[in-house]
Amino acid sequence: MSFTRRRFLQTSSAVAAGAASSQLLGIRQPFAQDTMNFKPEDGAELRLLRWSKFVQGDETLWMENTKKFTEATGVPVRVDNESWEDVRPKAAVAANVGSGPDIILGWFDDPHQYPDKLVPLTDLAEYLGNKYGGWYDAAQRYGKKGDEWIGLPLGASGARVVYRQKWVQEAGFETFPTDTQGFLDVAKKLKENGHPMGMALGHGVGDANGWLHTILWGFGGKMVDEENAVVLDSPETVAALEYVKELYQYFIPGTLSWLDPNNNKVFLAGELGATINGISIWYAAKNSDDPALQEMAKDIYHAQMPVGPVGKPTELHLFTQAMVFGYTKYPNAAKEYLRFMWEKEQYEPWQLAANGYISHPLAAYAENSVWTEIPKSEPYRDCVKNMLWNGYSGELGPASAATMADYIIVDMFAQAASGERSPKDAAKYAARRAERSYR
Amino acid sequence: MAVDVQQPSARAAAHAPSRISRIGQSKGFLSFWFMLPAAALLLLFLAYPLALGVWLGFTDARIGQAGTFIGLENYEWLMEDPVFWLAVFNTFLYTVVASIIKFGLGLWLALLLNHHLPFKALLRAIVLLPWIVPTVLSAIAFWWIYDAQFSIISWSLVKLGLIDHYIDFLGDPANARASVIAANIWRGIPFVAITLLAGLQTIPQSLYEAALIDGASPWQRFRYVTFPMLTPIIAVVMTFSVLFTFTDFQLIYVLTRGGPLNATHLMATLSFQRAIPGGYLGEGAAIAVSMIPFLLGAILFSYFGLQRRRWQQGGGD
């Protein structure tokens, strides 16, 4: 039986009532018991396009779960993997020509580029949200357009400070500082000791955008306000630019050209004291055949990204979500597949196998054993919880995508850091560029 | 006896080919049908995408939305866009510098290979290698060669005591421009060299013998025999070389994504960036269409080069 809105309301009422009574009785019940199903169409088969693995465990468990789904439903699923930066163009082309994979795991605000080309997933998302403790705010922001869910958030490839504990302790810090001033202090000391920091300032989609948006928002700067008016040229932005300009002095040389893979390889070569990255650096070192890298892995630790003067986390992570395209002949099968993969029985082992590489968008998965069984993953637990969205604090849509694709924030920081423009001029110039997209 | 005057003409009419069969045997008609598949392919795969691109440039089309006609608005926006103008500047710099150097080195290499060298076939195969290797692979190789921390060039120069610090090949705007141009030159030389070599081998030996008898020096033989005879092929080679360089995408995309600070953005990379990840198909198309006048210029260059060959064969320009 396919799941209708009415049935969903009945289910969610029962779930809510059950949860409330459990709380009254003092029984902890993180997961509701009810399950919804979408009946796959006769003869259904699915094609899924997703990004290539960053860590092997992700792909292995994803395929195992997919196999389980096929065994349970008889629906074959072909999974294609593409380099993560190629997924967005392919999804865009699929939306434009009306043909391609039934489901695509895309990035950031992809669903907001072509919302009317997607199958609404409201019933599924509301069911999952009710069952698993609710969606984090940023996940809702990315997944919903108005009241309708157009994407199903999978989570975020979280970014955290990845550092060498021994060198940080030698620099005089028992734990890694979590505020921007402390971050600057440790950068200075690490440089003095010959183990500098380094973060991408080139056109790296994930890394450069990630840490620089975090700094910008941490100082109170932002691209646009809630009305989508460009407010980038502000004293807060200038303060953030001055901060990065100073920080850049303590970086390893060459970061202006760094793309996403650069910091991974420099860190693993033993030349970086700290960087901002996903869990993949530690994962690669830990699973390497090289004893030196295995030894290095023992000294690699993770910490929160710096919190700026605004006093709360303002992070941007590489967010990914599933889209079901309107041209699919098997929307029910697609939704059933997503439901199956997002359920605790599949999601938690998958997240564990990936060592927490993808941070969850559903609050209940904060209880996943990955965060306790693998203590070095724990700092990644709250990535989505602490996250804002690209184009903050305006709407997600063509303009937010265009400004990010044009690297306006990244170039602004790179200009200030390299001295090509003063912080004030860099902010003005970037605001003018942003106004083109928000016209 | 009455003579049936109608009979011969009726017989003739009976044996005359029908109008349809006459049309079927007509040269023009057959040519039309033989040409039709080629014309259909050209229309479908060349003219239609080109026309669609031109049309999109006049619309506000976005990913997933057809867009409406907005006239020249995209172009007006581009006129005020400093990044677009930087991309135009970069594209010209990239094309002019790389094409001139590729021509100079390619011609020199072709002249060398045209001599009777030992292992000539092997040498020619080696020269072709950069052209054979997929662009993305050579770009990745250059990415390592230019790496800020692991560059083999920097490492060698440091070991030789010639420099103290690693060169920031791709992090400094000027260095980055020079580095991507160098990579393009490396990749493009074989095409120029091998094609010019083919041209050199079509020049009759008798012309050189005659020049030798007249006491021409090596430079004079090059100036008055080789170069004029090579001009038509130079025109074609350089046209293609300019077209390939002007529309380069992969090298930049792998090496820099247009960074640092957009210093290596070409019109092709900016067009892609605005149209696909950025979602503004209309604006991306407008940037691509802006390349057409320059590409037409390169084709006209080839056209006049080929006219020169007619002049050489005794025709008028």
mmCIF file of N, CA, C and O in Angstrom, chain A residues 329-387:
data_model
loop_
_atom_site.group_PDB
_atom_site.id
_atom_site.type_symbol
_atom_site.label_atom_id
_atom_site.label_comp_id
_atom_site.label_asym_id
_atom_site.label_seq_id
_atom_site.Cartn_x
_atom_site.Cartn_y
_atom_site.Cartn_z
ATOM 1 N N LYS A 329 10.033 6.946 -14.023
ATOM 2 C CA LYS A 329 8.802 6.163 -14.221
ATOM 3 C C LYS A 329 8.405 5.472 -12.912
ATOM 4 O O LYS A 329 7.338 4.888 -12.819
ATOM 5 N N TYR A 330 9.321 5.513 -11.936
ATOM 6 C CA TYR A 330 9.083 4.734 -10.720
ATOM 7 C C TYR A 330 9.271 5.592 -9.461
ATOM 8 O O TYR A 330 10.142 5.309 -8.623
ATOM 9 N N PRO A 331 8.446 6.616 -9.301
ATOM 10 C CA PRO A 331 8.624 7.492 -8.126
ATOM 11 C C PRO A 331 8.411 6.765 -6.800
ATOM 12 O O PRO A 331 9.130 7.055 -5.830
ATOM 13 N N ASN A 332 7.480 5.839 -6.770
ATOM 14 C CA ASN A 332 7.251 5.115 -5.510
ATOM 15 C C ASN A 332 8.445 4.252 -5.147
ATOM 16 O O ASN A 332 8.851 4.178 -3.986
ATOM 17 N N ALA A 333 8.988 3.574 -6.164
ATOM 18 C CA ALA A 333 10.162 2.734 -5.920
ATOM 19 C C ALA A 333 11.322 3.600 -5.421
ATOM 20 O O ALA A 333 12.065 3.201 -4.506
ATOM 21 N N ALA A 334 11.467 4.772 -6.017
ATOM 22 C CA ALA A 334 12.560 5.667 -5.617
ATOM 23 C C ALA A 334 12.377 6.105 -4.165
ATOM 24 O O ALA A 334 13.339 6.108 -3.375
ATOM 25 N N LYS A 335 11.153 6.451 -3.814
ATOM 26 C CA LYS A 335 10.920 6.903 -2.444
ATOM 27 C C LYS A 335 11.105 5.743 -1.455
ATOM 28 O O LYS A 335 11.621 5.939 -0.345
ATOM 29 N N GLU A 336 10.682 4.573 -1.865
ATOM 30 C CA GLU A 336 10.848 3.416 -0.984
ATOM 31 C C GLU A 336 12.342 3.116 -0.779
ATOM 32 O O GLU A 336 12.769 2.759 0.330
ATOM 33 N N TYR A 337 13.110 3.270 -1.837
ATOM 34 C CA TYR A 337 14.564 3.055 -1.726
ATOM 35 C C TYR A 337 15.170 4.060 -0.737
ATOM 36 O O TYR A 337 15.957 3.686 0.153
ATOM 37 N N LEU A 338 14.786 5.310 -0.888
ATOM 38 C CA LEU A 338 15.337 6.334 0.010
ATOM 39 C C LEU A 338 14.895 6.068 1.448
ATOM 40 O O LEU A 338 15.689 6.195 2.385
ATOM 41 N N ARG A 339 13.617 5.720 1.607
ATOM 42 C CA ARG A 339 13.147 5.412 2.965
ATOM 43 C C ARG A 339 13.986 4.297 3.582
ATOM 44 O O ARG A 339 14.469 4.408 4.705
ATOM 45 N N PHE A 340 14.178 3.258 2.806
ATOM 46 C CA PHE A 340 14.929 2.101 3.289
ATOM 47 C C PHE A 340 16.352 2.507 3.696
ATOM 48 O O PHE A 340 16.833 2.136 4.769
ATOM 49 N N MET A 341 16.994 3.291 2.854
ATOM 50 C CA MET A 341 18.399 3.651 3.116
ATOM 51 C C MET A 341 18.535 4.625 4.285
ATOM 52 O O MET A 341 19.577 4.684 4.925
ATOM 53 N N TRP A 342 17.474 5.390 4.557
ATOM 54 C CA TRP A 342 17.552 6.395 5.631
ATOM 55 C C TRP A 342 17.111 5.813 6.988
ATOM 56 O O TRP A 342 17.256 6.457 7.996
ATOM 57 N N GLU A 343 16.542 4.607 6.960
ATOM 58 C CA GLU A 343 16.094 3.997 8.219
ATOM 59 C C GLU A 343 17.316 3.603 9.059
ATOM 60 O O GLU A 343 18.383 3.292 8.528
ATOM 61 N N LYS A 344 17.094 3.593 10.353
ATOM 62 C CA LYS A 344 18.170 3.321 11.323
ATOM 63 C C LYS A 344 18.970 2.053 10.978
ATOM 64 O O LYS A 344 20.198 2.047 11.069
ATOM 65 N N GLU A 345 18.240 1.001 10.564
ATOM 66 C CA GLU A 345 18.906 -0.295 10.322
ATOM 67 C C GLU A 345 19.951 -0.204 9.223
ATOM 68 O O GLU A 345 20.892 -0.981 9.180
ATOM 69 N N GLN A 346 19.746 0.712 8.310
ATOM 70 C CA GLN A 346 20.721 0.866 7.220
ATOM 71 C C GLN A 346 21.633 2.080 7.468
ATOM 72 O O GLN A 346 22.839 2.014 7.243
ATOM 73 N N TYR A 347 21.011 3.183 7.898
ATOM 74 C CA TYR A 347 21.769 4.435 7.993
ATOM 75 C C TYR A 347 22.904 4.336 9.027
ATOM 76 O O TYR A 347 24.029 4.745 8.761
ATOM 77 N N GLU A 348 22.582 3.786 10.181
ATOM 78 C CA GLU A 348 23.603 3.782 11.241
ATOM 79 C C GLU A 348 24.825 2.907 10.907
ATOM 80 O O GLU A 348 25.956 3.359 11.078
ATOM 81 N N PRO A 349 24.597 1.684 10.421
ATOM 82 C CA PRO A 349 25.789 0.902 10.038
ATOM 83 C C PRO A 349 26.589 1.575 8.915
ATOM 84 O O PRO A 349 27.814 1.518 8.885
ATOM 85 N N TRP A 350 25.848 2.227 8.000
ATOM 86 C CA TRP A 350 26.541 2.931 6.904
ATOM 87 C C TRP A 350 27.384 4.083 7.460
ATOM 88 O O TRP A 350 28.546 4.254 7.100
ATOM 89 N N GLN A 351 26.810 4.852 8.363
ATOM 90 C CA GLN A 351 27.532 5.985 8.955
ATOM 91 C C GLN A 351 28.738 5.481 9.754
ATOM 92 O O GLN A 351 29.817 6.083 9.739
ATOM 93 N N LEU A 352 28.542 4.341 10.409
ATOM 94 C CA LEU A 352 29.638 3.755 11.194
ATOM 95 C C LEU A 352 30.764 3.283 10.265
ATOM 96 O O LEU A 352 31.945 3.537 10.525
ATOM 97 N N ALA A 353 30.380 2.618 9.176
ATOM 98 C CA ALA A 353 31.400 2.112 8.246
ATOM 99 C C ALA A 353 32.201 3.249 7.629
ATOM 100 O O ALA A 353 33.379 3.098 7.311
ATOM 101 N N ALA A 354 31.529 4.394 7.448
ATOM 102 C CA ALA A 354 32.230 5.549 6.873
ATOM 103 C C ALA A 354 32.972 6.337 7.947
ATOM 104 O O ALA A 354 33.509 7.416 7.665
ATOM 105 N N ASN A 355 33.000 5.835 9.155
ATOM 106 C CA ASN A 355 33.675 6.499 10.282
ATOM 107 C C ASN A 355 33.133 7.906 10.535
ATOM 108 O O ASN A 355 33.864 8.814 10.924
ATOM 109 N N GLY A 356 31.839 8.092 10.224
ATOM 110 C CA GLY A 356 31.257 9.419 10.441
ATOM 111 C C GLY A 356 31.663 10.419 9.391
ATOM 112 O O GLY A 356 31.576 11.627 9.637
ATOM 113 N N TYR A 357 32.080 9.950 8.241
ATOM 114 C CA TYR A 357 32.490 10.903 7.189
ATOM 115 C C TYR A 357 31.327 11.813 6.815
ATOM 116 O O TYR A 357 31.512 12.999 6.554
ATOM 117 N N ILE A 358 30.118 11.223 6.806
ATOM 118 C CA ILE A 358 28.923 12.043 6.580
ATOM 119 C C ILE A 358 28.228 12.249 7.920
ATOM 120 O O ILE A 358 27.842 11.294 8.590
ATOM 121 N N SER A 359 28.094 13.508 8.297
ATOM 122 C CA SER A 359 27.388 13.831 9.540
ATOM 123 C C SER A 359 25.898 13.870 9.238
ATOM 124 O O SER A 359 25.484 14.420 8.223
ATOM 125 N N HIS A 360 25.124 13.315 10.140
ATOM 126 C CA HIS A 360 23.689 13.106 9.906
ATOM 127 C C HIS A 360 22.898 14.398 9.945
ATOM 128 O O HIS A 360 23.249 15.337 10.660
ATOM 129 N N PRO A 361 21.744 14.407 9.249
ATOM 130 C CA PRO A 361 20.841 15.571 9.300
ATOM 131 C C PRO A 361 19.668 15.355 10.248
ATOM 132 O O PRO A 361 18.915 16.275 10.498
ATOM 133 N N LEU A 362 19.503 14.110 10.744
ATOM 134 C CA LEU A 362 18.396 13.769 11.637
ATOM 135 C C LEU A 362 18.931 13.653 13.064
ATOM 136 O O LEU A 362 19.906 12.927 13.303
ATOM 137 N N ALA A 363 18.281 14.363 13.992
ATOM 138 C CA ALA A 363 18.842 14.504 15.345
ATOM 139 C C ALA A 363 19.082 13.163 16.035
ATOM 140 O O ALA A 363 20.061 13.005 16.775
ATOM 141 N N ALA A 364 18.211 12.185 15.789
ATOM 142 C CA ALA A 364 18.337 10.917 16.524
ATOM 143 C C ALA A 364 19.656 10.202 16.229
ATOM 144 O O ALA A 364 20.164 9.457 17.069
ATOM 145 N N TYR A 365 20.210 10.449 15.065
ATOM 146 C CA TYR A 365 21.449 9.753 14.717
ATOM 147 C C TYR A 365 22.662 10.308 15.462
ATOM 148 O O TYR A 365 23.773 9.799 15.308
ATOM 149 N N ALA A 366 22.446 11.330 16.276
ATOM 150 C CA ALA A 366 23.531 11.784 17.164
ATOM 151 C C ALA A 366 23.852 10.698 18.184
ATOM 152 O O ALA A 366 24.912 10.708 18.813
ATOM 153 N N GLU A 367 22.899 9.772 18.356
ATOM 154 C CA GLU A 367 23.108 8.665 19.296
ATOM 155 C C GLU A 367 23.825 7.486 18.641
ATOM 156 O O GLU A 367 24.039 6.458 19.282
ATOM 157 N N ASN A 368 24.114 7.605 17.376
ATOM 158 C CA ASN A 368 24.773 6.487 16.682
ATOM 159 C C ASN A 368 26.091 6.128 17.372
ATOM 160 O O ASN A 368 26.839 7.019 17.807
ATOM 161 N N SER A 369 26.371 4.849 17.428
ATOM 162 C CA SER A 369 27.579 4.408 18.132
ATOM 163 C C SER A 369 28.870 4.878 17.449
ATOM 164 O O SER A 369 29.934 4.819 18.048
ATOM 165 N N VAL A 370 28.750 5.356 16.212
ATOM 166 C CA VAL A 370 29.963 5.832 15.536
ATOM 167 C C VAL A 370 30.648 6.916 16.363
ATOM 168 O O VAL A 370 31.876 7.012 16.401
ATOM 169 N N TRP A 371 29.873 7.721 17.058
ATOM 170 C CA TRP A 371 30.457 8.864 17.776
ATOM 171 C C TRP A 371 31.088 8.444 19.105
ATOM 172 O O TRP A 371 31.837 9.216 19.696
ATOM 173 N N THR A 372 30.775 7.230 19.556
ATOM 174 C CA THR A 372 31.408 6.764 20.792
ATOM 175 C C THR A 372 32.436 5.666 20.507
ATOM 176 O O THR A 372 33.485 5.606 21.141
ATOM 177 N N GLU A 373 32.123 4.832 19.540
ATOM 178 C CA GLU A 373 33.056 3.740 19.211
ATOM 179 C C GLU A 373 34.329 4.257 18.547
ATOM 180 O O GLU A 373 35.379 3.639 18.632
ATOM 181 N N ILE A 374 34.190 5.360 17.811
ATOM 182 C CA ILE A 374 35.369 5.934 17.142
ATOM 183 C C ILE A 374 35.546 7.355 17.690
ATOM 184 O O ILE A 374 35.063 8.333 17.105
ATOM 185 N N PRO A 375 36.216 7.471 18.845
ATOM 186 C CA PRO A 375 36.269 8.779 19.512
ATOM 187 C C PRO A 375 36.822 9.901 18.630
ATOM 188 O O PRO A 375 36.402 11.051 18.766
ATOM 189 N N LYS A 376 37.713 9.577 17.717
ATOM 190 C CA LYS A 376 38.274 10.649 16.882
ATOM 191 C C LYS A 376 37.241 11.211 15.900
ATOM 192 O O LYS A 376 37.462 12.250 15.297
ATOM 193 N N SER A 377 36.136 10.500 15.722
ATOM 194 C CA SER A 377 35.070 11.007 14.854
ATOM 195 C C SER A 377 34.151 11.974 15.591
ATOM 196 O O SER A 377 33.433 12.745 14.957
ATOM 197 N N GLU A 378 34.169 11.902 16.894
ATOM 198 C CA GLU A 378 33.170 12.620 17.686
ATOM 199 C C GLU A 378 33.052 14.120 17.357
ATOM 200 O O GLU A 378 31.934 14.647 17.291
ATOM 201 N N PRO A 379 34.165 14.822 17.103
ATOM 202 C CA PRO A 379 34.004 16.252 16.775
ATOM 203 C C PRO A 379 33.158 16.510 15.525
ATOM 204 O O PRO A 379 32.670 17.619 15.336
ATOM 205 N N TYR A 380 32.982 15.499 14.691
ATOM 206 C CA TYR A 380 32.181 15.690 13.478
ATOM 207 C C TYR A 380 30.685 15.514 13.732
ATOM 208 O O TYR A 380 29.873 15.736 12.846
ATOM 209 N N ARG A 381 30.340 15.087 14.930
ATOM 210 C CA ARG A 381 28.956 14.717 15.210
ATOM 211 C C ARG A 381 27.970 15.856 14.945
ATOM 212 O O ARG A 381 26.914 15.658 14.356
ATOM 213 N N ASP A 382 28.329 17.051 15.355
ATOM 214 C CA ASP A 382 27.349 18.142 15.299
ATOM 215 C C ASP A 382 27.528 19.058 14.088
ATOM 216 O O ASP A 382 27.090 20.214 14.102
ATOM 217 N N CYS A 383 28.176 18.558 13.070
ATOM 218 C CA CYS A 383 28.444 19.421 11.902
ATOM 219 C C CYS A 383 27.155 20.004 11.328
ATOM 220 O O CYS A 383 27.054 21.210 11.102
ATOM 221 N N VAL A 384 26.173 19.137 11.067
ATOM 222 C CA VAL A 384 24.938 19.649 10.444
ATOM 223 C C VAL A 384 24.154 20.501 11.449
ATOM 224 O O VAL A 384 23.544 21.506 11.085
ATOM 225 N N LYS A 385 24.233 20.107 12.705
ATOM 226 C CA LYS A 385 23.548 20.874 13.749
ATOM 227 C C LYS A 385 24.081 22.311 13.804
ATOM 228 O O LYS A 385 23.327 23.262 14.020
ATOM 229 N N ASN A 386 25.388 22.447 13.619
ATOM 230 C CA ASN A 386 26.020 23.766 13.742
ATOM 231 C C ASN A 386 26.057 24.545 12.428
ATOM 232 O O ASN A 386 26.638 25.623 12.362
ATOM 233 N N MET A 387 25.470 23.980 11.416
ATOM 234 C CA MET A 387 25.703 24.498 10.068
ATOM 235 C C MET A 387 24.724 25.618 9.699
ATOM 236 O O MET A 387 23.578 25.616 10.126
#
